[in-house]
Short mmCIF file of C-alpha atoms (C1' of nucleotides) in Angstrom, two decimals:
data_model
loop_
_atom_site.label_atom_id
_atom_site.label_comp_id
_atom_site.label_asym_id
_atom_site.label_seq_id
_atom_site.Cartn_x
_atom_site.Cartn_y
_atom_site.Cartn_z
CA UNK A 4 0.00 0.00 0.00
CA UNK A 5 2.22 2.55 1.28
CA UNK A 6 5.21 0.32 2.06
CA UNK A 7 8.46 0.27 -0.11
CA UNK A 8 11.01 -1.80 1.61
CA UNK A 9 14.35 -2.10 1.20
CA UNK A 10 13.66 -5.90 1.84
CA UNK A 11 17.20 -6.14 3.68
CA UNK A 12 17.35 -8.41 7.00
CA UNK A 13 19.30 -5.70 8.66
CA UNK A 14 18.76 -3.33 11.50
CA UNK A 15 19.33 0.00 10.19
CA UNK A 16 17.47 -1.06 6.79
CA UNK A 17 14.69 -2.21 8.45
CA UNK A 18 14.16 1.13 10.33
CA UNK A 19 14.18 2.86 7.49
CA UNK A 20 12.04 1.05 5.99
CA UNK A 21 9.58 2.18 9.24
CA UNK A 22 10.94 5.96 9.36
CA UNK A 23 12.91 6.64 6.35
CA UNK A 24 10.53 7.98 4.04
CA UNK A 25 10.34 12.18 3.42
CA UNK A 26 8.71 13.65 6.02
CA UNK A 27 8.73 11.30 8.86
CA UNK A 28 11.66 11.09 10.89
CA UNK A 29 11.09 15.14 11.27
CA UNK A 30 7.06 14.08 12.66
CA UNK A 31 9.29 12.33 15.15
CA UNK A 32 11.04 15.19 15.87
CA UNK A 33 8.23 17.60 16.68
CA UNK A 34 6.29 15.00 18.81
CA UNK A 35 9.53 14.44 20.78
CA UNK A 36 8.78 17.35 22.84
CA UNK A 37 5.38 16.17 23.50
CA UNK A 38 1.54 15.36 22.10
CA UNK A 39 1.10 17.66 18.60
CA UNK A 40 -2.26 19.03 16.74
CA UNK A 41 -2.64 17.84 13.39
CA UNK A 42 -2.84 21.56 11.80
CA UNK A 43 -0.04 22.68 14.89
CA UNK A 44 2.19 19.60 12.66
CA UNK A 45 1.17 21.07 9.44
CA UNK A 46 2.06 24.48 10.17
CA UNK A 47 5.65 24.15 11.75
CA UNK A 48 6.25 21.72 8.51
CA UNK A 49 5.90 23.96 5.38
CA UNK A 50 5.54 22.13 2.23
CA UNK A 51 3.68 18.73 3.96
CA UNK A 52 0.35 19.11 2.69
CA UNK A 53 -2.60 17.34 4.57
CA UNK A 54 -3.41 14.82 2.41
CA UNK A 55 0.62 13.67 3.21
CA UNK A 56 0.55 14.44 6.76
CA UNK A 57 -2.42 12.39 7.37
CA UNK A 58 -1.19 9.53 5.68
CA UNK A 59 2.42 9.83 7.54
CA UNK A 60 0.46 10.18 10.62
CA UNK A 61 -1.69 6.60 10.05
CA UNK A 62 1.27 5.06 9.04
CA UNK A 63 3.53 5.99 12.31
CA UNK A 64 -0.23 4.73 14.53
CA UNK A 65 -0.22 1.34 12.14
CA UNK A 66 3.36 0.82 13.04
CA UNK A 67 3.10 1.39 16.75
CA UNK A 68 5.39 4.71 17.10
CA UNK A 69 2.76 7.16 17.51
CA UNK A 70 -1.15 6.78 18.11
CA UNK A 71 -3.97 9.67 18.30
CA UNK A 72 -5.26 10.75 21.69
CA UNK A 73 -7.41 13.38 22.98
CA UNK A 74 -5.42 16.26 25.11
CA UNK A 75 -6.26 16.55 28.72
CA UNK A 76 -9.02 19.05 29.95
CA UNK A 77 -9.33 21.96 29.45
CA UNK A 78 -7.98 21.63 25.87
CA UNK A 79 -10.07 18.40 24.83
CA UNK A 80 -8.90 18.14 21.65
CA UNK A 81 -7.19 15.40 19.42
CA UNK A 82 -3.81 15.38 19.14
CA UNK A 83 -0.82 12.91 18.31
CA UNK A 84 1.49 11.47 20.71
CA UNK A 85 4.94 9.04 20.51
CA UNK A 86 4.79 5.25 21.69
CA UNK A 87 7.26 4.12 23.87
CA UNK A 88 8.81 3.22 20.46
CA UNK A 89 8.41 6.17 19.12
CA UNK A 90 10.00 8.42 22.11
CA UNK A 91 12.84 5.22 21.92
CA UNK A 92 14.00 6.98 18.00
CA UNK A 93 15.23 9.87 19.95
CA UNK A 94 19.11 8.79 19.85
CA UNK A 95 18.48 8.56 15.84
CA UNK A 96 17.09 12.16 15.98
CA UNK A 97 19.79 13.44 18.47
CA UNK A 98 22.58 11.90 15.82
CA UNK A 99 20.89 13.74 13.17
CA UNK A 100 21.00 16.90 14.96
CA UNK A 101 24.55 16.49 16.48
CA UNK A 102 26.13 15.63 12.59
CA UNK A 103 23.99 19.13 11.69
CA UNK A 104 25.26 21.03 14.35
CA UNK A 105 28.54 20.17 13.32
CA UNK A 106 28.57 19.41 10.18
CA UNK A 107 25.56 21.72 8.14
CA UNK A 108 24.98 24.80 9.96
CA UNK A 109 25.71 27.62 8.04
CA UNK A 110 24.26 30.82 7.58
CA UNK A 111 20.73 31.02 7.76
CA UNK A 112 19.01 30.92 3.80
CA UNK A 113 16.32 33.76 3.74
CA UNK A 114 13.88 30.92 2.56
CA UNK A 115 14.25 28.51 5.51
CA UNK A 116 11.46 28.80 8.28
CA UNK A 117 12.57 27.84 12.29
CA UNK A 118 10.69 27.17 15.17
CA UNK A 119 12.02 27.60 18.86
CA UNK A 120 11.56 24.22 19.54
CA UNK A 121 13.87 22.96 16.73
CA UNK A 122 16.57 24.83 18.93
CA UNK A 123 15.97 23.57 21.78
CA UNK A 124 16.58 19.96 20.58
CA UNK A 125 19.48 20.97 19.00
CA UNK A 126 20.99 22.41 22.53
CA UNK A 127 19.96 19.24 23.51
CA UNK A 128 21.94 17.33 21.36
CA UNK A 129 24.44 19.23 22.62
CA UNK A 130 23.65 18.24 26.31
CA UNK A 131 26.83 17.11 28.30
CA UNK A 132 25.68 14.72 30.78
CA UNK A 133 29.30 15.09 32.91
CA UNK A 134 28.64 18.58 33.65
CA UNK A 135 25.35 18.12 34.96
CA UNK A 136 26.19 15.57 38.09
CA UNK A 137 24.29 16.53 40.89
CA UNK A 138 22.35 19.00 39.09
CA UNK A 139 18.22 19.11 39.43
CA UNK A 140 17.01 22.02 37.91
CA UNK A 141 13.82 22.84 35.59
CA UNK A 142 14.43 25.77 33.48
CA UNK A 143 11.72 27.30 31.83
CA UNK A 144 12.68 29.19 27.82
CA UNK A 145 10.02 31.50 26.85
CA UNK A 146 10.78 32.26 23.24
CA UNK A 147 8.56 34.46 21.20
CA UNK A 148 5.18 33.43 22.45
CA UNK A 149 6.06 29.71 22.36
CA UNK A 150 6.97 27.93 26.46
CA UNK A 151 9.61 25.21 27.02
CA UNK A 152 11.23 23.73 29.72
CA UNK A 153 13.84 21.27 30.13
CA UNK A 154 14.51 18.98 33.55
CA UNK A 155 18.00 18.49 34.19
CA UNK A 156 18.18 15.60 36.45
CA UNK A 157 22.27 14.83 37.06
CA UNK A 158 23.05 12.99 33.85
CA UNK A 159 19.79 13.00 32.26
CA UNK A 160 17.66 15.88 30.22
CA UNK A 161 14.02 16.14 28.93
CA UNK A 162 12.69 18.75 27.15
CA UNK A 163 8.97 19.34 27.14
CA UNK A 164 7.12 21.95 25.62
CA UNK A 165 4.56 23.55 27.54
CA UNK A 166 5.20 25.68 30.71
CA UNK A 167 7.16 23.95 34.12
CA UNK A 168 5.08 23.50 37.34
CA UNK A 169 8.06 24.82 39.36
CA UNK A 170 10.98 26.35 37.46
CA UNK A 171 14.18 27.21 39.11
CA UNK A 172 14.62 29.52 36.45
CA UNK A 173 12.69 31.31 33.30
CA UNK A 174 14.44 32.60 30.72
CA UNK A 175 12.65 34.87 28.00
CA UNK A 176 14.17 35.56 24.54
CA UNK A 177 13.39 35.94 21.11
CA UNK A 178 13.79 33.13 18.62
CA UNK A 179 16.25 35.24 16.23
CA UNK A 180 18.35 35.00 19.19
CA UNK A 181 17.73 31.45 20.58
CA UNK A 182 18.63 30.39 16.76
CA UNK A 183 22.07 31.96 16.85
CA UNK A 184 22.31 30.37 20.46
CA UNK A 185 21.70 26.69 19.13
CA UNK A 186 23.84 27.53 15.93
CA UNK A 187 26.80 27.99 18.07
CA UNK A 188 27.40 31.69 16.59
CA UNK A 189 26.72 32.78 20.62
CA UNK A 190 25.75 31.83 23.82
CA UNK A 191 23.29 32.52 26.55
CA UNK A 192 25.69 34.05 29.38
CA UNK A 193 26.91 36.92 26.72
CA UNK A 194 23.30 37.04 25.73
CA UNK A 195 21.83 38.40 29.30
CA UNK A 196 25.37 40.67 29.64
CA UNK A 197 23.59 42.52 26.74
CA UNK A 198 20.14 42.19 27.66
CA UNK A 199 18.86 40.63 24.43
CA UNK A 200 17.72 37.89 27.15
CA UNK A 201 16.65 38.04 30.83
CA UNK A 202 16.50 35.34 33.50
CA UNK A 203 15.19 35.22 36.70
CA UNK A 204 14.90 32.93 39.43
CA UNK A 205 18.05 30.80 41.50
CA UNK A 206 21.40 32.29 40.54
CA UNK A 207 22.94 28.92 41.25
CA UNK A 208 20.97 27.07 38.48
CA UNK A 209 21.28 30.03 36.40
CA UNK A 210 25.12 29.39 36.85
CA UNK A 211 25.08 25.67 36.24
CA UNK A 212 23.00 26.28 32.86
CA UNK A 213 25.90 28.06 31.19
CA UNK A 214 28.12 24.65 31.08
CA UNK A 215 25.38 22.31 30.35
CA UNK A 216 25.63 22.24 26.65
CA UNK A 217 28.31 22.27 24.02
CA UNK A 218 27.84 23.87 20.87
CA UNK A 219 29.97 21.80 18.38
CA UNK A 220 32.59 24.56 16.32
CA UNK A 221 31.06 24.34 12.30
CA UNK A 222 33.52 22.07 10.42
CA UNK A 223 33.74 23.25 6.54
CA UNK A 224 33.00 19.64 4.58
CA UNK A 225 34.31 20.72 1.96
CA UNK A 226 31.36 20.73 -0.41
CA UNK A 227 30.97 22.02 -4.27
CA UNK A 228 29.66 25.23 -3.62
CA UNK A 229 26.07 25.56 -4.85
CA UNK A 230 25.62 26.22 -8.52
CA UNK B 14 19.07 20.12 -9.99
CA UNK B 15 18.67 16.94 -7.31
CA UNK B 16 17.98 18.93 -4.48
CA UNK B 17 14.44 18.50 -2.76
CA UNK B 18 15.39 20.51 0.22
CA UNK B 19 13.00 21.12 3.75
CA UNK B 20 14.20 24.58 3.76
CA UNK B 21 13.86 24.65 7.71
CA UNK B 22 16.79 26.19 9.73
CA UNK B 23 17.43 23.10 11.70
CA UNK B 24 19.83 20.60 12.17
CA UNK B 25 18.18 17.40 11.86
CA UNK B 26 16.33 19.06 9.10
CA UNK B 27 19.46 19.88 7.37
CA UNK B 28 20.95 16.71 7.66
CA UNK B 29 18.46 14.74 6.38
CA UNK B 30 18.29 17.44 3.26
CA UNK B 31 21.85 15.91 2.63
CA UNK B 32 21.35 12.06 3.45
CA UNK B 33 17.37 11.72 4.30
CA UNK B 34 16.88 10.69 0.58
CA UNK B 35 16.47 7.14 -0.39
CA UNK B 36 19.46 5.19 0.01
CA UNK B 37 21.64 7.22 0.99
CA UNK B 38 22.60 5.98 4.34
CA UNK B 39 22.46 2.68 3.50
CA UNK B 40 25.23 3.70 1.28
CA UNK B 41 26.93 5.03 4.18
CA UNK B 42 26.45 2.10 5.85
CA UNK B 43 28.24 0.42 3.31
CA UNK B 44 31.00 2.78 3.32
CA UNK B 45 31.24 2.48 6.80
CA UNK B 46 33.15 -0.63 6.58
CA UNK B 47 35.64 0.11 4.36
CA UNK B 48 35.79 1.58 0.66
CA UNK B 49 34.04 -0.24 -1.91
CA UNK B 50 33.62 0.02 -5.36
CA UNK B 51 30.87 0.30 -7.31
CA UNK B 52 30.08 -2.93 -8.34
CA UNK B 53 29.92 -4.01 -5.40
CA UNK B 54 27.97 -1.46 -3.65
CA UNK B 55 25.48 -2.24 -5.88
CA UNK B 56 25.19 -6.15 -5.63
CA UNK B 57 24.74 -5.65 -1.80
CA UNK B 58 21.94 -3.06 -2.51
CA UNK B 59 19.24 -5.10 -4.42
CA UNK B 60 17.06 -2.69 -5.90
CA UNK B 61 19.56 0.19 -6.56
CA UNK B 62 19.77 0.62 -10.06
CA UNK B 63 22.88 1.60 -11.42
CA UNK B 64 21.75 5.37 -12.30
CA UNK B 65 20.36 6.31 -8.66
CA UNK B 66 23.55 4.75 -7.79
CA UNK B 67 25.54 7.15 -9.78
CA UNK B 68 23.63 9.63 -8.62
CA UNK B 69 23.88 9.25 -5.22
CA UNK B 70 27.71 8.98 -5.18
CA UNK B 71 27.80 12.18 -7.27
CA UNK B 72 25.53 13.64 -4.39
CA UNK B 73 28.15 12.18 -1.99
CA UNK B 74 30.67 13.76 -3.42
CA UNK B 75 29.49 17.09 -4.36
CA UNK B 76 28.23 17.09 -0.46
CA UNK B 77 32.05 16.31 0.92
CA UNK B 78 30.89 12.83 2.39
CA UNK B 79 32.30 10.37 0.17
CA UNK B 80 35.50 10.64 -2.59
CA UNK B 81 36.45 8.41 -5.30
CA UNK B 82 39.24 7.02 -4.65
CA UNK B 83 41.56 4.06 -6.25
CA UNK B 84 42.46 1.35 -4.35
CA UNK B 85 45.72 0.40 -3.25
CA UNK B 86 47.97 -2.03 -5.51
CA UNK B 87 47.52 -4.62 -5.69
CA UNK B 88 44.08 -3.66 -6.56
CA UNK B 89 44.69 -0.63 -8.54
CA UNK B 90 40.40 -0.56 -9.21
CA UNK B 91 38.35 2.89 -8.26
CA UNK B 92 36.09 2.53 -5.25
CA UNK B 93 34.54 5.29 -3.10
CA UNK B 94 35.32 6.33 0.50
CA UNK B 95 33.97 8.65 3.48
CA UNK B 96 35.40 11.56 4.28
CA UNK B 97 35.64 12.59 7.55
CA UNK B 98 32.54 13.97 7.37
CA UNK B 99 30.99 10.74 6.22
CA UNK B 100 32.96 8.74 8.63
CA UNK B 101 31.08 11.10 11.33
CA UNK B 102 27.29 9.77 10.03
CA UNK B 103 28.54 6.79 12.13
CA UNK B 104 26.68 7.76 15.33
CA UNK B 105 23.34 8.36 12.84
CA UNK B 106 23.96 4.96 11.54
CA UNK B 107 24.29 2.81 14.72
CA UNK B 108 21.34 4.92 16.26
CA UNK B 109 19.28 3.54 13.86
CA UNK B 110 20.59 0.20 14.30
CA UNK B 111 20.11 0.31 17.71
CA UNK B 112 16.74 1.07 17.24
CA UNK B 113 15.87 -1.71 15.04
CA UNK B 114 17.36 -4.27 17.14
CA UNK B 115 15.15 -3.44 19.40
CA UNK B 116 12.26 -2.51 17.64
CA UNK B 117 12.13 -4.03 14.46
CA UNK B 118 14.06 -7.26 14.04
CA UNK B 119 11.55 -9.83 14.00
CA UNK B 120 11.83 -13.25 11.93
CA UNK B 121 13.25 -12.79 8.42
CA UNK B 122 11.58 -12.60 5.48
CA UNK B 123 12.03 -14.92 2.98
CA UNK B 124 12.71 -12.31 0.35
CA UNK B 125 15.17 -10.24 1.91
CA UNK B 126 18.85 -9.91 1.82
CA UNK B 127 21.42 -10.50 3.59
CA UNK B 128 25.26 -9.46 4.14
CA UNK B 129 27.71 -10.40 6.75
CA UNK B 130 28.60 -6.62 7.18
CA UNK B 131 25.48 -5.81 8.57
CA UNK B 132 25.71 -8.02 11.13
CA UNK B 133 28.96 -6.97 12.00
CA UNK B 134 27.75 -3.70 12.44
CA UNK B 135 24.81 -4.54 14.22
CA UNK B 136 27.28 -5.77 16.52
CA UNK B 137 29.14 -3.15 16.65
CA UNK B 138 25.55 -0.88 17.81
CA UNK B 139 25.55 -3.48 20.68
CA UNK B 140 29.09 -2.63 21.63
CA UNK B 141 29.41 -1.69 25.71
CA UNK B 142 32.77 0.59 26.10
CA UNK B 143 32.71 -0.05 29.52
CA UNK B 144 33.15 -3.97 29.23
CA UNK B 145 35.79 -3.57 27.30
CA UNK B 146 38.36 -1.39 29.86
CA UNK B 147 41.51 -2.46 29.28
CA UNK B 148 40.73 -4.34 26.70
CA UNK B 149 43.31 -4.51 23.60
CA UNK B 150 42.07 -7.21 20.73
CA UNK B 151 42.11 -7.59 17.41
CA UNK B 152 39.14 -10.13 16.15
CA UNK B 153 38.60 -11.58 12.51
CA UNK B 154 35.72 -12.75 11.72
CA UNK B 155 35.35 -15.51 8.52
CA UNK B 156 31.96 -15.58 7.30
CA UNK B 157 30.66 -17.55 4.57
CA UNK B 158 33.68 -16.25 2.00
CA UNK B 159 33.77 -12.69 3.48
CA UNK B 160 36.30 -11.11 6.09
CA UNK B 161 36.60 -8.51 8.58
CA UNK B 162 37.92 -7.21 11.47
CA UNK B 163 37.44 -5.47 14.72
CA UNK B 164 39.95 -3.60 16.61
CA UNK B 165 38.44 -3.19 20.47
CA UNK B 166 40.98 -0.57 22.25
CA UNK B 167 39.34 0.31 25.99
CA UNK B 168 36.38 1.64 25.21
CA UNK B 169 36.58 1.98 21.78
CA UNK B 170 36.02 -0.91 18.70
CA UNK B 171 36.34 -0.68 14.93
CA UNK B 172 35.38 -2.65 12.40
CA UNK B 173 36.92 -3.19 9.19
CA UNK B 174 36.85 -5.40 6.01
CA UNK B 175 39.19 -7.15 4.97
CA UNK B 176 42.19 -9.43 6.95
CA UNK B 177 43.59 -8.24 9.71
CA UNK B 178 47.39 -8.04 9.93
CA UNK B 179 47.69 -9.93 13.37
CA UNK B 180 44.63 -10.91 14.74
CA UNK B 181 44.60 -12.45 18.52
CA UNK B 182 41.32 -14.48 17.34
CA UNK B 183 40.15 -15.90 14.36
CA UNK B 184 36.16 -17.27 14.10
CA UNK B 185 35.16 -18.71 11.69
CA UNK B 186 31.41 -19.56 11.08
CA UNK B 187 28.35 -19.45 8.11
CA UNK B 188 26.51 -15.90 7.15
CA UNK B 189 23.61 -17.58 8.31
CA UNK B 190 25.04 -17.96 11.60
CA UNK B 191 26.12 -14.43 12.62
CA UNK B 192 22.78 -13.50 11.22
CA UNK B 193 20.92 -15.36 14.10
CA UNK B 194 23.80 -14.26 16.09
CA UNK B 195 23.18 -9.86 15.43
CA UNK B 196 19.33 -10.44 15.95
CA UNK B 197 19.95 -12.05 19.62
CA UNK B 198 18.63 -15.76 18.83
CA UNK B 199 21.57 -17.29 20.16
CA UNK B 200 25.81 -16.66 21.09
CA UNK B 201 28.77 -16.95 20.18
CA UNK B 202 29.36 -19.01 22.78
CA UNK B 203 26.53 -21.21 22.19
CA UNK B 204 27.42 -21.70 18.76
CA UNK B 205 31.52 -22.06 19.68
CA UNK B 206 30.02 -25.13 21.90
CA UNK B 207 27.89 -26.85 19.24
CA UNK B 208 30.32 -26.23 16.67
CA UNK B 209 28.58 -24.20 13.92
CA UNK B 210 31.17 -21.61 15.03
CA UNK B 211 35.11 -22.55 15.33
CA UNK B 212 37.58 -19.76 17.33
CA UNK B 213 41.58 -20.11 17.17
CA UNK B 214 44.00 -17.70 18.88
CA UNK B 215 44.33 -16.90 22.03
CA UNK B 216 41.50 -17.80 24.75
CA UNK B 217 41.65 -14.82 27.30
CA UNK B 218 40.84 -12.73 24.22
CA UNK B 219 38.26 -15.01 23.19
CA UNK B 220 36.91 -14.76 26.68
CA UNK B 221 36.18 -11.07 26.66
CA UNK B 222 34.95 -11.04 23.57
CA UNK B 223 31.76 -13.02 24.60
CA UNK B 224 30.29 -9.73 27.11
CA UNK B 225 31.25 -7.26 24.72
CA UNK B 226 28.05 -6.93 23.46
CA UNK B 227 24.79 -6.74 24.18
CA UNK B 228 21.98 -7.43 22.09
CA UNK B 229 19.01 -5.64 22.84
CA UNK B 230 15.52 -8.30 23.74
CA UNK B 231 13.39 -7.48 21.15
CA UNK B 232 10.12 -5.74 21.96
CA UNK B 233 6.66 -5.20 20.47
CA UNK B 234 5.57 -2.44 18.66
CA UNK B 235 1.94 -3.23 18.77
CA UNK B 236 1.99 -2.90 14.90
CA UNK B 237 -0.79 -3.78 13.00
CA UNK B 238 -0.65 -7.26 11.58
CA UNK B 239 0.54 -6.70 8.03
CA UNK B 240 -2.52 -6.90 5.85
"C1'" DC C 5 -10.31 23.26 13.26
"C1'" DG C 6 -9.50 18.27 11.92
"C1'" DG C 7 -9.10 15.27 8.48
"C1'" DC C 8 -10.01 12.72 4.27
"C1'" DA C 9 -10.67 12.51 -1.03
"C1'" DT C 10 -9.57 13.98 -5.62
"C1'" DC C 11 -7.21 15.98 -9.45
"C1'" DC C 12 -2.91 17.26 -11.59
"C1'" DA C 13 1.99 18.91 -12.58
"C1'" DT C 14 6.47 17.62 -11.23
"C1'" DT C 15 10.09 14.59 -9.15
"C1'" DT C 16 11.91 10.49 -7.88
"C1'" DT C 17 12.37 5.73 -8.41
"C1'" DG C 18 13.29 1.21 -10.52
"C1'" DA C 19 14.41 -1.64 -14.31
"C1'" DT C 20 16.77 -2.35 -18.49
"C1'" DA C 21 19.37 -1.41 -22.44
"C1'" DC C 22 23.53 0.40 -23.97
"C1'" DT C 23 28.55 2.29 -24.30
"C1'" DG C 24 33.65 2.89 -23.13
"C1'" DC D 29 33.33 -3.39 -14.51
"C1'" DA D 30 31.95 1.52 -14.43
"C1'" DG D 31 28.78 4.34 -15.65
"C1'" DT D 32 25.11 6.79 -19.04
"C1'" DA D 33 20.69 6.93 -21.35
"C1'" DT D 34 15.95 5.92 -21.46
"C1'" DC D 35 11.29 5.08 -20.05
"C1'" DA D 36 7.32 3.48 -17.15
"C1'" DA D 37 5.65 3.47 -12.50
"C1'" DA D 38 5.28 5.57 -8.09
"C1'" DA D 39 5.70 9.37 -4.72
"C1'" DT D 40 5.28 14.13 -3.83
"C1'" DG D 41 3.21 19.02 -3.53
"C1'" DG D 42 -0.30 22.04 -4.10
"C1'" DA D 43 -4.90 23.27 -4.70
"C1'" DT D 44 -9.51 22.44 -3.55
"C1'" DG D 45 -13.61 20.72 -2.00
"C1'" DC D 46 -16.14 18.24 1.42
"C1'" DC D 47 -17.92 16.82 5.86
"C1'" DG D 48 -18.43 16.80 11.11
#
DNA sequence: CGGCATCCATTTTGATACTG
DNA sequence: CAGTATCAAAATGGATGCCG
């Protein structure tokens, strides 16, 4: 029907056979930070029409990695939601954004669209589980009009979107600015120096923050320039 | 020209612009073990016709992930090779590994392929650094008429085709084996002591080799039954 | 708003034939 | 063996229209 397998008895052939068509591995990525609308989906993915998005969409519920629910009261309204399998491909999407981070960040084309919550999974890619021993801390990112927060919990992270019962600290920016903060070109500590962001809340989780993640420098692959 | 792009400023978006399209990893996968030349990139990729092939090593190459290169005498025959960059894709590829060994390896299908390499790295996503600390080892592994080798330094392995220079163990065994071996149905130990596998060399190395990895129980999706 | 169905122009693919 | 050329089938994307 929809299926066009590699037909290889191998593991990473196999899971692309399940996530690797157009489209799907980046549904992953927006559920990843929790339960999704169907026209929430369609709008942060420009160019996925709805005739495509609701066929993706059956075929991640038919193969167990997502499956439709109804979002708790007051909303009351269907939305999508990651399996345990599903929420299990975020490694794959972490890779993907590491090897970007690295690898194909460069300057920002006029015609590419962003969406805070595509940076905060890539600072979370960039997450260094060593520097966050003994650190418990929710922090909450309020970028544009759009709510985050992220649970640091010593070597472990999770990043939610939606506002934090109890954060230790909020932290309000602009997406222009959380973009150049996830792309490495600079960081949150200069960022409140010069006021393009503001924190409040406990210094000492404010302080811990700053080391948490490591941009990756941009490596030049060498690649024929574009035509 | 060949370029279907996401146009979203985001990592995992931008890497899969460069190797989301079909095939693509799975030539990286192939890569990953070694060079290889065309020929025989495509008999291991059943359904890759020899244009998309082209195409997608052009694409390689343009990108600065893969190079044509010509062997070394006494081959003296082009074959193509990661660059750095490529050789980086590694994490993406063993994510996705890991995922299907848990996920998605259920019984094989009569119609799909198979090739020793995968195994080997499917192995290789089952790899624990940490039982390998001070471990220094040099394994070949003699399947069906293929050969490789993996080179497990502390916390660290690598796996090769091709001979190794001076291997502390030699096994020998059947493609068919080492499949049932990478999807978890049985061990190398198992099959050392019924004889379907043979080991030479030296037996503390042999010894440590058996923890080294761990293959993941599979688990249910829930998928629907296929129809 | 959520979601499916339909029509159509364009790409991408798969399979095969063909050339150096 | 390496790779190009060609063509039919399938997937995509965009626009709409429909229904609850």
């Amino acid at each position: 029907m929809d299926q066009r397998s590699y037909n290889q008895f191998c593991a990473t052939a196999r899971t692309l056979d399940l996530v690797g068509e157009r489209w799907t591995l980046l549904l992953v990525r927006e559920l990843l930070t929790g339960p999704k609308r169907f026209g929430d989906l369609q709008n942060s993915l420009r160019g996925l029409g709805t005739g495509l998005l609701a066929a993706r969409l059956k075929h991640l519920e038919r193969e167990g990695l997502a499956e439709k629910t109804t979002l708790p009261a007051p909303a009351r309204t269907p939305a999508y939601r990651l399996t345990a399998a599903g929420r299990d491909l975020e490694p794959v999407v972490m890779a993907l954004a590491g090897w970007g981070l690295k690898w194909a960040m460069g300057q920002r084309r006029e015609d590419e669209t962003f969406q805070p919550g595509w940076a905060m999974l890539g600072l979370k890619a960039c997450f260094e589980p060593q520097a966050a021993q003994r650190l418990h801390a929710i922090y909450e990112f309020r970028i544009d009009d759009e709510v985050f927060y992220t649970r640091v919990d010593d070597g472990t992270i999770e990043t939610v979107q939606g506002p934090a019962q109890h954060p230790d600290v909020v932290i309000s920016t602009t997406g222009e600015l959380f973009r150049d903060i996830a792309a490495g070109r600079t960081n949150l500590a200069r960022a409140l120096d010069d006021h393009t962001a503001t924190a409040t809340g406990k210094a000492e989780a404010l302080r811990r923050l700053f080391g948490l993640f490591r941009v990756p420098p941009a490596q030049d692959r060498g690649a024929a320039p574009a035509a």
